[in-house]
Each structure stands twice: as structure tokens, then as C-alpha cells.
Coordinates of C-alpha atoms and ligand atoms in Angstrom, one line a residue:
Chain V
M1 CA 180.1 131.9 51.7
S2 CA 177.7 132.5 48.9
A3 CA 175.0 130.5 47.2
I4 CA 176.4 128.7 44.2
L5 CA 173.2 126.9 43.3
E6 CA 169.7 128.3 43.8
L7 CA 166.5 126.6 42.8
K8 CA 163.4 128.6 42.5
N9 CA 160.0 126.9 42.4
L10 CA 161.4 124.1 40.2
S11 CA 159.0 121.6 38.7
F12 CA 159.3 118.8 36.1
V13 CA 156.6 116.9 34.4
Y14 CA 157.3 113.7 32.4
G15 CA 155.2 113.1 29.3
A16 CA 153.2 116.3 29.5
G17 CA 149.9 116.0 27.7
T18 CA 149.8 112.2 27.4
P19 CA 147.9 109.7 29.6
F20 CA 151.3 108.9 31.2
E21 CA 151.8 112.4 32.6
K22 CA 153.8 112.4 35.8
K23 CA 154.9 115.3 38.0
A24 CA 158.3 114.0 39.2
V25 CA 159.5 117.2 40.9
D26 CA 157.0 119.7 42.3
D27 CA 157.8 123.2 43.3
V28 CA 161.2 122.8 44.9
S29 CA 163.0 125.9 46.1
L30 CA 166.3 125.8 48.0
S31 CA 169.8 127.2 47.9
I32 CA 173.2 125.5 48.2
E33 CA 176.4 127.2 49.4
Q34 CA 179.7 127.1 47.7
G35 CA 181.8 124.2 49.2
E36 CA 179.0 122.3 50.8
L37 CA 178.6 118.5 50.6
I38 CA 174.9 117.9 50.3
G39 CA 173.4 114.4 50.8
I40 CA 170.2 113.7 48.9
I41 CA 167.8 111.0 50.1
G42 CA 164.3 109.8 49.4
H43 CA 162.5 106.6 48.7
T44 CA 162.6 105.2 45.2
G45 CA 160.7 107.3 42.6
S46 CA 160.7 110.4 44.8
G47 CA 162.3 112.5 42.1
K48 CA 166.0 112.6 43.2
S49 CA 167.4 111.8 39.8
T50 CA 165.1 114.1 38.0
L51 CA 165.9 116.9 40.4
V52 CA 169.7 116.6 39.9
Q53 CA 169.4 116.3 36.1
M54 CA 167.9 119.7 36.0
L55 CA 170.8 121.2 37.8
N56 CA 173.2 120.9 34.8
G57 CA 170.7 121.6 32.1
L58 CA 170.2 118.0 30.9
M59 CA 166.5 118.4 31.5
K60 CA 164.7 121.7 31.1
P61 CA 162.5 122.5 34.0
S62 CA 158.8 122.6 33.2
Q63 CA 158.5 125.5 35.6
G64 CA 160.9 127.5 37.7
Q65 CA 164.6 128.4 37.5
V66 CA 168.0 127.1 38.3
L67 CA 170.5 129.8 39.2
L68 CA 174.2 128.9 39.0
G69 CA 176.4 131.6 40.6
G70 CA 173.3 133.9 40.5
K71 CA 172.6 133.4 36.8
N72 CA 169.7 131.5 35.2
I73 CA 171.3 128.5 33.4
W74 CA 168.7 128.6 30.6
E75 CA 169.2 132.4 30.0
N76 CA 171.0 131.5 26.8
P77 CA 170.0 128.0 25.7
K78 CA 172.9 128.0 23.2
K79 CA 175.4 128.2 26.0
I80 CA 173.9 125.2 27.9
R81 CA 176.9 123.1 27.1
D82 CA 179.1 125.4 29.1
I83 CA 176.9 124.7 32.1
R84 CA 177.5 121.0 31.8
F85 CA 181.3 121.6 32.2
R86 CA 180.6 123.7 35.3
V87 CA 178.2 121.2 36.9
G88 CA 179.6 117.7 36.5
M89 CA 177.1 114.9 36.6
V90 CA 177.8 111.2 37.3
F91 CA 174.7 109.1 36.5
Q92 CA 173.4 106.0 38.2
Y93 CA 175.4 103.1 36.8
P94 CA 177.8 105.3 34.9
E95 CA 179.9 102.4 33.7
Y96 CA 177.6 101.9 30.8
Q97 CA 178.8 105.2 29.2
L98 CA 182.4 104.0 28.6
F99 CA 183.2 103.7 24.9
E100 CA 186.8 104.5 24.1
E101 CA 189.7 102.2 23.3
T102 CA 191.6 102.9 26.5
V103 CA 190.6 104.1 29.9
Y104 CA 192.9 107.1 29.4
K105 CA 191.0 108.2 26.3
D106 CA 187.7 107.7 28.0
I107 CA 188.6 109.8 31.0
A108 CA 189.9 112.5 28.6
F109 CA 186.6 112.6 26.6
G110 CA 184.9 115.2 28.7
A111 CA 187.9 117.3 29.4
A112 CA 188.8 117.4 25.7
N113 CA 185.3 118.4 24.8
K114 CA 185.8 121.3 27.3
G115 CA 188.7 122.4 25.2
L116 CA 191.7 121.1 27.2
T117 CA 194.7 120.0 25.1
G118 CA 198.3 118.8 25.5
D119 CA 199.9 118.8 29.0
E120 CA 196.8 120.4 30.6
L121 CA 194.7 117.5 29.4
D122 CA 197.2 114.9 30.4
H123 CA 197.5 116.5 33.9
A124 CA 193.7 116.6 34.3
V125 CA 193.3 112.9 33.3
R126 CA 196.1 111.7 35.6
R127 CA 194.8 113.8 38.6
A128 CA 191.3 112.5 38.1
A129 CA 192.5 108.9 37.9
E130 CA 194.5 109.5 41.1
F131 CA 191.4 110.9 42.9
T132 CA 189.4 107.9 42.0
G133 CA 192.1 105.4 42.9
L134 CA 192.8 104.1 39.4
R135 CA 196.4 102.8 39.1
P136 CA 198.4 104.3 36.3
D137 CA 198.8 100.9 34.5
M138 CA 195.0 100.6 34.2
L139 CA 194.9 103.7 32.1
E140 CA 196.2 101.8 29.1
K141 CA 193.7 99.0 29.3
S142 CA 190.4 98.8 27.4
P143 CA 187.6 100.0 29.7
F144 CA 185.7 96.8 28.9
D145 CA 188.4 94.7 30.5
L146 CA 188.0 96.4 33.9
S147 CA 186.0 95.0 36.8
G148 CA 182.6 96.5 37.7
G149 CA 184.0 98.7 40.4
E150 CA 187.0 99.8 38.3
K151 CA 184.6 100.8 35.5
R152 CA 182.6 102.9 37.9
R153 CA 185.8 104.6 39.0
A154 CA 186.8 105.3 35.4
A155 CA 183.4 106.8 34.6
I156 CA 183.6 109.0 37.7
A157 CA 187.1 110.1 36.8
G158 CA 185.8 111.1 33.3
V159 CA 183.6 113.7 35.0
I160 CA 186.1 114.8 37.6
A161 CA 188.6 115.4 34.8
M162 CA 186.4 118.3 33.6
N163 CA 187.1 119.9 36.9
P164 CA 183.5 121.0 37.5
E165 CA 182.6 123.6 40.2
V166 CA 179.8 121.4 41.3
L167 CA 180.0 117.6 41.3
I168 CA 176.8 115.6 41.3
L169 CA 177.0 111.9 42.0
D170 CA 173.8 109.8 41.6
E171 CA 174.1 106.7 43.8
P172 CA 177.8 106.2 43.0
T173 CA 178.1 103.2 45.4
A174 CA 175.1 101.2 44.2
G175 CA 176.0 97.7 43.5
L176 CA 179.5 97.8 44.9
D177 CA 180.9 95.4 47.6
P178 CA 181.4 96.9 51.1
M179 CA 185.1 97.4 50.6
G180 CA 184.5 99.1 47.2
R181 CA 181.8 101.4 48.7
E182 CA 184.1 102.4 51.6
L183 CA 187.0 103.2 49.3
L184 CA 184.9 105.2 46.8
L185 CA 183.3 107.1 49.6
S186 CA 186.5 108.1 51.2
Q187 CA 187.8 109.1 47.8
I188 CA 184.8 111.4 47.4
I189 CA 185.4 112.9 50.8
H190 CA 189.1 113.4 50.0
Y191 CA 188.2 115.0 46.7
H192 CA 185.8 117.3 48.4
K193 CA 188.3 118.3 51.1
E194 CA 191.1 118.9 48.7
K195 CA 189.3 120.8 46.0
G196 CA 186.8 122.6 48.3
N197 CA 184.2 122.1 45.5
T198 CA 180.5 121.7 46.0
V199 CA 179.4 118.1 46.0
L200 CA 175.9 116.6 45.8
L201 CA 175.6 113.0 46.6
V202 CA 172.4 111.0 46.0
S203 CA 172.4 107.8 48.0
H204 CA 170.1 105.1 49.5
S205 CA 172.6 104.4 52.2
M206 CA 171.8 106.5 55.3
E207 CA 175.1 105.3 56.9
D208 CA 177.0 106.8 53.9
I209 CA 175.1 110.1 54.0
A210 CA 175.4 110.4 57.8
R211 CA 179.2 110.0 57.5
V212 CA 179.9 112.5 54.7
A213 CA 177.2 115.1 54.4
D214 CA 177.1 118.6 55.8
R215 CA 173.5 119.0 55.0
V216 CA 170.8 116.5 53.9
L217 CA 168.0 117.1 51.4
V218 CA 165.0 114.8 51.8
M219 CA 162.7 114.3 48.8
N220 CA 159.2 112.8 49.3
R221 CA 156.8 112.2 46.5
S222 CA 158.2 114.9 44.2
H223 CA 158.3 117.4 47.0
L224 CA 161.1 118.8 49.1
F225 CA 160.5 117.3 52.5
M226 CA 163.4 118.7 54.5
L227 CA 166.7 120.4 54.0
D228 CA 168.8 120.8 57.2
R229 CA 172.1 119.9 58.9
T230 CA 172.7 116.2 58.9
R231 CA 172.4 115.9 62.7
E232 CA 169.0 117.7 62.7
V233 CA 167.6 115.6 59.9
F234 CA 168.5 112.3 61.5
A235 CA 167.1 113.5 64.8
H236 CA 163.7 113.3 63.1
G237 CA 163.7 109.5 62.9
D238 CA 160.0 109.1 63.3
E239 CA 159.1 111.5 60.4
L240 CA 161.7 109.9 58.2
E241 CA 160.2 106.5 58.9
K242 CA 156.8 107.7 58.0
I243 CA 157.9 108.5 54.5
G244 CA 159.7 105.1 54.0
L245 CA 163.2 106.1 55.1
R246 CA 165.2 105.1 58.1
V247 CA 168.0 106.6 60.1
P248 CA 171.5 105.0 60.3
Q249 CA 171.3 101.9 62.6
V250 CA 173.7 103.3 65.1
T251 CA 171.6 106.5 65.4
K252 CA 168.6 104.4 66.0
I253 CA 170.3 102.4 68.8
M254 CA 171.6 105.5 70.5
Q255 CA 168.1 107.0 70.3
A256 CA 166.7 103.8 71.9
L257 CA 169.2 104.1 74.7
R258 CA 168.3 107.7 75.2
E259 CA 164.7 106.8 75.6
Q260 CA 165.8 104.4 78.3
G261 CA 166.8 107.5 80.2
I262 CA 170.6 107.4 79.5
D263 CA 172.1 110.7 79.1
L264 CA 173.1 110.8 75.4
P265 CA 173.0 113.4 72.7
D266 CA 169.9 113.1 70.5
S267 CA 171.6 112.5 67.2
V268 CA 174.7 110.3 66.9
L269 CA 175.7 109.7 63.3
T270 CA 178.6 107.3 63.0
V271 CA 179.9 104.2 64.9
D272 CA 183.1 106.1 65.8
E273 CA 181.0 108.9 67.3
A274 CA 178.9 106.4 69.2
F275 CA 182.0 104.7 70.5
D276 CA 183.4 108.0 71.8
T277 CA 180.2 109.1 73.5
L278 CA 179.6 105.8 75.1
S279 CA 183.1 105.4 76.4
S280 CA 183.3 108.9 77.8
L281 CA 179.9 108.3 79.5
L282 CA 181.1 105.0 81.0
Q283 CA 184.3 106.7 82.1
R284 CA 182.4 109.4 83.8
E285 CA 180.3 106.8 85.7
G286 CA 183.5 105.0 86.7
K287 CA 182.6 101.8 84.9
I288 CA 185.8 101.7 82.8
W289 CA 189.1 103.5 83.1
Chain J
M1 CA 163.4 113.0 23.9
V2 CA 163.7 109.8 21.8
R3 CA 160.9 108.2 23.8
D4 CA 158.2 110.6 22.8
V5 CA 157.1 108.7 19.7
A6 CA 153.3 108.4 19.2
F7 CA 153.1 106.0 16.3
G8 CA 152.6 102.5 17.3
Q9 CA 152.1 103.2 21.0
Y10 CA 149.7 101.3 23.2
F11 CA 147.3 103.1 25.4
P12 CA 145.8 100.9 28.1
G13 CA 142.1 101.2 28.5
S14 CA 138.8 99.4 28.9
S15 CA 136.8 100.3 25.8
L16 CA 135.0 97.7 23.7
L17 CA 138.0 97.7 21.3
H18 CA 140.4 97.0 24.1
K19 CA 138.3 94.1 25.3
L20 CA 138.0 92.3 22.0
D21 CA 140.0 89.2 21.3
P22 CA 143.2 90.3 19.5
R23 CA 142.6 87.7 16.8
T24 CA 139.3 89.3 16.0
K25 CA 140.9 92.7 15.9
L26 CA 143.7 91.6 13.7
I27 CA 141.5 89.8 11.2
G28 CA 139.0 92.6 11.3
F29 CA 141.4 95.4 10.7
I30 CA 143.3 93.6 8.0
A31 CA 140.0 92.9 6.3
L32 CA 138.9 96.5 6.6
I33 CA 142.3 97.7 5.3
A34 CA 142.0 95.4 2.3
L35 CA 138.4 96.6 1.8
I36 CA 139.6 100.2 1.6
F37 CA 141.2 99.4 -1.7
C38 CA 138.1 97.7 -3.0
T39 CA 136.0 100.9 -2.9
F40 CA 135.3 102.3 -6.3
N41 CA 132.3 104.7 -5.7
Y42 CA 131.3 107.2 -3.2
P43 CA 128.7 105.1 -1.3
A44 CA 131.3 102.4 -0.8
L45 CA 133.8 104.9 0.4
A46 CA 131.2 106.4 2.7
I47 CA 130.7 103.0 4.4
I48 CA 134.5 102.8 5.0
V49 CA 134.7 106.3 6.4
G50 CA 131.7 105.6 8.6
V51 CA 133.2 102.4 10.0
T52 CA 136.5 104.1 10.6
A53 CA 134.9 107.0 12.4
F54 CA 132.9 104.5 14.5
L55 CA 136.0 102.5 15.5
L56 CA 138.0 105.6 16.4
L57 CA 135.2 106.9 18.6
S58 CA 134.6 103.5 20.3
G59 CA 138.4 103.1 21.0
G60 CA 138.3 106.1 23.3
I61 CA 141.8 107.3 22.5
P62 CA 142.1 111.2 22.4
F63 CA 141.9 112.4 18.9
K64 CA 145.2 114.3 19.0
F65 CA 147.2 111.1 19.0
Y66 CA 145.6 110.2 15.7
L67 CA 146.4 113.6 14.3
K68 CA 150.0 113.1 15.4
S69 CA 150.3 109.8 13.4
L70 CA 148.7 111.5 10.4
K71 CA 151.2 114.3 10.6
V72 CA 154.0 111.8 9.8
I73 CA 152.5 111.0 6.4
L74 CA 151.1 114.5 5.5
I75 CA 153.7 115.0 2.8
V76 CA 153.0 111.6 1.2
V77 CA 149.3 112.3 1.0
L78 CA 149.9 115.8 -0.5
I79 CA 152.2 114.5 -3.2
T80 CA 150.1 111.5 -4.2
S81 CA 146.9 113.5 -4.3
L82 CA 148.5 116.3 -6.4
L83 CA 149.9 113.8 -8.9
N84 CA 146.5 112.1 -9.2
L85 CA 144.7 115.4 -9.5
F86 CA 146.6 116.2 -12.8
Y87 CA 147.0 112.7 -14.3
G88 CA 143.3 111.7 -14.7
S89 CA 142.0 110.7 -18.1
G90 CA 139.1 112.2 -20.0
E91 CA 137.9 115.7 -20.9
P92 CA 140.1 118.5 -19.4
I93 CA 138.0 121.1 -17.5
W94 CA 141.0 123.3 -17.1
Q95 CA 144.5 123.2 -18.6
W96 CA 147.8 125.0 -18.2
W97 CA 151.0 123.8 -19.9
I98 CA 151.2 120.1 -19.1
L99 CA 148.9 120.3 -16.1
K100 CA 145.4 119.2 -17.0
L101 CA 142.6 119.0 -14.6
T102 CA 139.8 116.5 -15.2
W103 CA 136.8 115.2 -13.3
N104 CA 138.4 111.8 -13.3
G105 CA 141.6 113.3 -11.7
I106 CA 139.5 115.1 -9.0
H107 CA 137.7 111.9 -8.1
R108 CA 141.0 110.0 -8.0
A109 CA 142.6 112.5 -5.7
I110 CA 139.7 112.4 -3.3
F111 CA 139.8 108.6 -3.3
V112 CA 143.6 108.4 -2.8
T113 CA 143.5 110.9 0.1
V114 CA 140.6 109.3 1.9
R115 CA 142.1 105.8 1.4
I116 CA 145.5 106.7 2.8
V117 CA 144.0 108.6 5.7
C118 CA 141.7 105.7 6.6
L119 CA 144.6 103.3 6.3
I120 CA 146.7 105.2 8.8
L121 CA 143.8 105.8 11.1
L122 CA 142.8 102.2 11.2
S123 CA 146.3 100.8 11.8
S124 CA 147.0 103.5 14.5
C125 CA 143.6 102.5 16.1
L126 CA 144.8 98.8 16.1
T127 CA 148.1 99.5 17.7
F128 CA 146.7 102.1 20.1
T129 CA 144.2 99.7 21.6
T130 CA 146.2 96.4 21.4
S131 CA 149.3 95.7 23.4
P132 CA 152.3 94.3 21.4
T133 CA 152.1 91.1 23.4
E134 CA 148.5 90.6 22.5
L135 CA 149.3 91.2 18.8
T136 CA 152.1 88.7 18.7
D137 CA 149.9 86.2 20.5
A138 CA 147.2 86.7 17.9
I139 CA 149.7 86.4 15.0
E140 CA 151.1 83.2 16.5
R141 CA 147.7 81.6 16.9
L142 CA 146.6 82.7 13.5
M143 CA 149.7 81.3 11.8
K144 CA 149.6 78.1 13.6
P145 CA 148.4 76.0 10.6
L146 CA 151.7 76.9 8.9
N147 CA 153.4 74.5 11.4
T148 CA 152.3 71.6 9.3
I149 CA 154.6 72.8 6.5
H150 CA 157.5 73.1 9.1
F151 CA 157.3 76.9 9.2
P152 CA 158.8 77.8 12.6
V153 CA 155.8 79.8 13.8
H154 CA 156.5 79.7 17.5
E155 CA 160.2 80.7 17.1
I156 CA 159.3 83.6 14.9
A157 CA 156.6 84.8 17.2
M158 CA 159.0 84.5 20.1
M159 CA 161.6 86.5 18.3
M160 CA 159.0 89.1 17.4
S161 CA 157.8 89.5 21.0
L162 CA 161.3 89.6 22.3
A163 CA 162.2 92.3 19.8
L164 CA 159.0 94.3 20.6
R165 CA 159.7 93.9 24.3
F166 CA 163.1 95.4 23.9
V167 CA 162.2 98.4 21.8
P168 CA 161.2 100.6 24.7
T169 CA 164.1 99.3 26.8
L170 CA 166.6 100.2 24.1
L171 CA 165.0 103.6 23.5
E172 CA 165.3 104.3 27.2
E173 CA 168.9 103.1 27.2
T174 CA 169.7 105.3 24.2
D175 CA 168.2 108.2 26.1
K176 CA 170.3 107.5 29.2
I177 CA 173.5 107.1 27.3
M178 CA 172.9 110.3 25.3
Q179 CA 172.3 112.1 28.6
A180 CA 175.4 110.7 30.1
Q181 CA 177.6 111.7 27.1
K182 CA 176.0 115.1 26.9
A183 CA 176.9 115.5 30.6
R184 CA 180.5 115.0 29.4
G185 CA 180.1 117.8 26.9
A186 CA 179.3 115.7 23.8
D187 CA 178.0 117.9 21.1
L188 CA 175.3 116.0 19.3
D189 CA 173.4 118.6 17.4
S190 CA 175.8 120.9 15.6
G191 CA 178.4 120.7 12.9
N192 CA 178.3 119.2 9.5
F193 CA 177.2 115.7 8.5
I194 CA 180.6 114.0 9.2
R195 CA 181.0 115.7 12.6
R196 CA 177.5 114.6 13.5
A197 CA 178.1 111.0 12.4
R198 CA 181.3 111.0 14.4
A199 CA 179.5 112.3 17.4
L200 CA 177.3 109.2 17.4
V201 CA 180.2 106.9 18.1
P202 CA 180.1 107.5 21.9
I203 CA 176.4 106.6 21.8
L204 CA 176.4 103.6 19.5
I205 CA 179.3 101.7 21.1
P206 CA 177.8 101.6 24.6
L207 CA 174.4 100.9 23.1
F208 CA 175.7 97.8 21.2
V209 CA 177.6 96.6 24.2
S210 CA 174.5 96.8 26.3
A211 CA 172.3 95.2 23.6
F212 CA 174.6 92.2 23.5
R213 CA 174.8 92.0 27.2
R214 CA 171.0 92.0 27.4
A215 CA 170.7 89.4 24.7
Y216 CA 173.0 87.1 26.7
D217 CA 171.1 87.8 29.9
I218 CA 167.8 87.0 28.3
A219 CA 169.1 83.8 26.8
T220 CA 170.5 82.7 30.1
A221 CA 167.3 83.6 31.9
M222 CA 165.2 81.6 29.4
E223 CA 167.5 78.6 29.7
C224 CA 167.3 78.8 33.5
R225 CA 163.5 78.6 33.1
C226 CA 163.9 75.4 31.0
Y227 CA 162.7 77.1 27.8
R228 CA 163.2 74.6 24.9
G229 CA 161.1 75.9 22.1
G230 CA 157.4 75.7 21.3
T231 CA 156.5 72.0 21.3
G232 CA 154.3 71.1 24.2
R233 CA 154.2 74.5 25.7
T234 CA 150.9 75.6 27.2
R235 CA 150.0 79.3 27.7
M236 CA 149.3 81.3 30.8
K237 CA 146.7 83.3 29.1
T238 CA 144.7 81.4 26.5
L239 CA 142.9 83.5 24.0
R240 CA 139.1 83.1 24.1
M241 CA 136.5 84.3 21.7
S242 CA 133.3 85.6 23.2
G243 CA 129.9 86.8 22.1
R244 CA 131.4 90.2 21.4
D245 CA 133.7 88.7 18.9
A246 CA 131.0 86.8 17.1
A247 CA 129.0 90.0 16.9
C248 CA 132.1 91.7 15.4
F249 CA 132.4 89.0 12.7
V250 CA 128.8 89.4 11.8
A251 CA 129.3 93.2 11.5
L252 CA 132.4 92.7 9.4
A253 CA 130.5 90.4 7.1
L254 CA 127.7 93.0 6.7
I255 CA 130.3 95.7 5.9
I256 CA 132.1 93.6 3.3
G257 CA 128.7 92.7 1.8
G258 CA 127.7 96.3 1.7
V259 CA 130.9 97.4 -0.1
V260 CA 130.7 94.6 -2.5
L261 CA 127.1 95.3 -3.4
C262 CA 127.9 99.0 -3.9
D263 CA 130.7 98.0 -6.2
I264 CA 128.6 95.6 -8.2
F265 CA 125.4 97.6 -8.6
L266 CA 126.6 101.2 -8.7
K267 CA 128.7 102.9 -11.3
A268 CA 132.4 103.2 -10.5
A269 CA 133.5 106.8 -9.9
I270 CA 137.1 106.3 -10.8
Ligands
LIG1 N1 161.8 109.1 31.5 C1 160.7 109.0 32.3 N2 159.4 109.0 31.8 C2 158.4 109.0 32.6 N3 158.4 109.0 33.9 C3 159.6 109.0 34.5 C4 160.8 109.0 33.7 N4 161.9 108.9 34.6 C5 161.3 108.9 35.8 N5 160.0 108.9 35.8 C6 159.1 108.9 36.9 O1 159.4 110.1 37.7 C7 159.4 109.8 39.1 C8 160.7 110.2 39.7 O2 161.8 109.4 39.1 P1 163.3 109.6 39.6 O3 164.1 108.8 38.6 O4 163.6 111.0 39.7 O5 163.3 108.9 41.0 P2 164.5 108.6 42.0 O6 164.2 109.4 43.3 O7 165.8 108.9 41.4 O8 164.3 107.1 42.3 P3 165.5 106.0 42.5 O9 165.9 106.1 43.9 O10 164.8 104.7 42.2 O11 166.6 106.3 41.5 C9 159.1 108.3 39.2 O12 157.8 108.1 39.6 C10 159.3 107.7 37.8 O13 158.3 106.7 37.6
LIG2 MG1 167.4 107.8 40.7

């Protein structure tokens, strides 16, 4: 494995030189391997969105560098558009960016900008729709006639169709119902598995992050607070709570049981995992068969 | 970014100017701006310049923001003062082809430049130190007498404050949509005029859609709070004049008196 994204002393200041000056990202350095699924968490206003928008050149860092595949993305500012096809970015509430007459055309917008035409374009659009679970008959509808969740899917498909090497999703499940969240999340996992691409997922739901992420990046007041394997990060429940975050509920329950002296691992991330550990424990003690 | 516009921006603060009643400020600044155009000799002009300088200093806003708003009209100032320079009447002191420099022209150019600069500085000073809400409040109160001739003062003030309220929101929204379309490879700043105009479609459509959505939302929200127009409404913040405001009106009267006296008793320079 090799680092696909490397951030070196990255900082971003909003409104530099005005009374509203605000350092939203402060001296962040890290590196992300090809094929990883990184979860990004942090309380509101901690700089998550600002950080990820610098990764595809939508915002130019005030200081520091972003290296994509070892090359500084701002090396040639004229070529910054190419970076945007390589690092796909799905914004918070992406449904507001839909504008075409049909869902099909809207999904094709990015891929066509990239230069795809004909069969290649058609294939990319249909694949992307499939990944996000849009039925083929929806492609001919107007995007404004879709439900909120379907709009979200269409917007995400529009970025996936560009086939980016790195996919960044900023709170893709915000405002969806539990079923919709679940579905979207499993589609993201499926996409990640099948393509083997690098995915960065910003989310406020610790349960979601715990389920999907290989590693978790924690932001706190513009600083990088922690970047480690998911299990390790959620083993630091106390520290996370100090900066206004929590661990998944099931992790918390299991930690409480452990404090009672029950022999359990120190970081259990999902309900399924908790079920397995508990039932094998009970079996060992002969309480169930 | 679209949002980095200095002209007409409010800077919160606690200076004397910030604390004044917005009605006082509105009347005062309008009177001063009218007075700028009633100056016909140098002592009168000096009074205006002095007052402007005093106001800028007491507002406590960093000077570079005033420079920024002046930059916008630099070209206008240059052109008008050049025109005035060569179109004065009287004895030419220097002549070349149709260009004829006269003392009168020089005086005119100086007056025009100083007047425009003071005008911009004063209006920037007003908007820098008064929030849009305060301003519309002041306008509504001052125009209240027009109610008697069935002029819908309250409705117009409400429309103004809603519009002002949504300017930053829409700018922010434009910014967001632009970023999102750029992320999908939209090319906004290259190509000829037609290509650029076409490139705006992916930005304008979502923007209109969201503007309408917001308009409906705000209408519903107002109805839910039983809004039914201006009659019988009381205000959460009533405007109150204080001693400060009285002092300002006295000062304003003195300034106007000074300028008028200069105009009457001294020879006009232009
Ligand atoms: N356009 C802007 N102009 C000025 N300040 C901004 C702007 N956008 C964000 N900020 C400030 O920068 C800081 C970081 O914002 P950012 O959007 O990156 O936070 P976030 O972690 O994504 O929060 P959330 O979880 O609410 O989305 C915040 O304090 C915010 O107030
Ligand atoms: Mg955010």
C-alpha cells in the first residue's frame, strides 16, 4: 500500500484580514493509504468540511500542502480541474445542486465535463445509478420530482459517475430516515468493496462510523485530535467525551460491563459484534447452550 | 469568493457612532450628504472634510475598508475630475488643441473630487456602523407619517428587511452551489462570452429553486406566528433617543449654519 493523500501542515483561514478572521483548520498533517475507508468525526464547527474541501482543490490552503499520489495538487493551478475529477466530493445536502431536466442528464454532468462521451458515458451513468440504488425508470424523471432521499442518491451518483480515485462524502446520511441511512450506508460500503477506492466519510453518527471505517480521524477546534484504527479511537471514550463527542451506544454499554469486572474486549463497535462476544461468553460460562 | 464584498458591510462595535439612534444617524448622514453639494467655497468645503474625518475616526472602523470602498469608484472620480479640469470657463492659463486649462476648471475638479470622495466615505461610514435591521427600522419610523396618505410603509419596510436579511444567505448559497458544480468539473471561468453564460445555468437553476423554497418557507413561518401586517403591531426593540442624539442634532445644526454662513458671506470659488 502507498499513501494516496498526504497533508502537510495544512491550515485554512476564513476572512483573512477582516474582523471576522477565523482559523478553521490549523496545522493538520496526516497521510491516507490507497483503498482505506476513513471516517471523519468532530463536533460542529470543528473544521471537517473545510478540511475535506481543501483535498480536491475547491479551497486553496492558507498554508501547507496537499499531495495527491505524491504530487502537490496546486503545483499547476491551471490543472486544478483535473484534480476535481480524481478526488470526487459530495457536499452536505448535495440535493440542492441538481439542475438538469432529467436525473440521467444530471448524473452525466460531471462525467461529461470529464470528457466521457457515447457508450462510455452511458455506462458510467448507469453504473453510478446502480451503485446508489436508483431504479432505471427514475433516470428519465425530473430530479425535482424525486423524494428527498432519492435526490440525495442522484446527487451522489453524479459524483460517482466521474469514477474518482478518492471519494469524499460530507454527511451523506444527514436528514434521512433510519431505513434510508441504512441503505445508503450499505451502498457506500458496497461501492468501496467493489471498486477498492479510497473513501472519506464525514459523519455525526458514531454508529455509522464504527460500522464502516477502517480508521477514524477526529477533529477538535480546528486541530487534528486523533487518527487511528477505529477500535483504538473508540477505546478512548473519556477523551472523546471531553471534546463533545461520544462513542457508539453499544460500545459504551460493553465498556460499562467491562468495568463491572466482566471479561470483555475493551472496544466493541457494532451490535452484531456485541451479540457474538456476549453469547460466546455466556456459552463458556455454561449459561446458554 | 462571492462573499468577500466590503461595500455596505456592517462591522459590529461599540463606538459612539454605533450607539447612536439609527434615526439620528440616518437624518444626520442624509443632511451631511445634501450639505456636501451646497459647498461653494473652500472654508465650507473644509468644514465638510473636517466633519467627515471626525466621523470616520469616531466610528473606529479600520481605514483600509474605506479605501476598499473608494477603490470601486476610482475610475468615476478620475473621469469626472478630468472632464471638469478642462471644461472650466474664463481665461485659459494653458491651452493645447481643444484642451484648455483654467483656474475655474482647477477649482471645479478639486470640488468634484472632494465631494464624491466625502459622499462615498460618509455613506460607507453609515453602513459600516449601522446594521441593516437598524436602518430599516429607522426608515420605517421616519416614513410613518406617510401612512396617513395610505402609503404602505410597514409592508415596504418589511419587504426591505426581508430582502436585506436574505442577501447574505443567497450569497452563501451561491457560493455553495458554485463549489458543488465546480466539484463536478463545471468550468466557470474560461471560454468566450456564450460559453460562460451557458456555464451559469447549473448555478442559476438551483439558486432560483432554493430562493423560491426559502420564500415559501418564510411565508409559512410568518403565518404560523400569526403575522397579519403592520396594524397594531408593537416592537420588541423600541427606538429611543437619548442625550447623545440631542447633542448630535445641535452639532448638525451648527455645521449646517457654518456652511450656510460661509456660502452667504464668502465669495464662491466655482
Ligand atoms: N464561509 C465561511 N466564512 C467564515 N467562516 C466560516 C465559513 N465556513 C465555515 N466557517 C467557520 O469555520 C469553522 C469550521 O467550519 P466547518 O464548516 O469546517 O465545520 P464542520 O466541522 O464541517 O461543522 P459541521 O459538523 O457543523 O458541518 C466554523 O467555526 C465556521 O464558523
Ligand atoms: Mg460540515
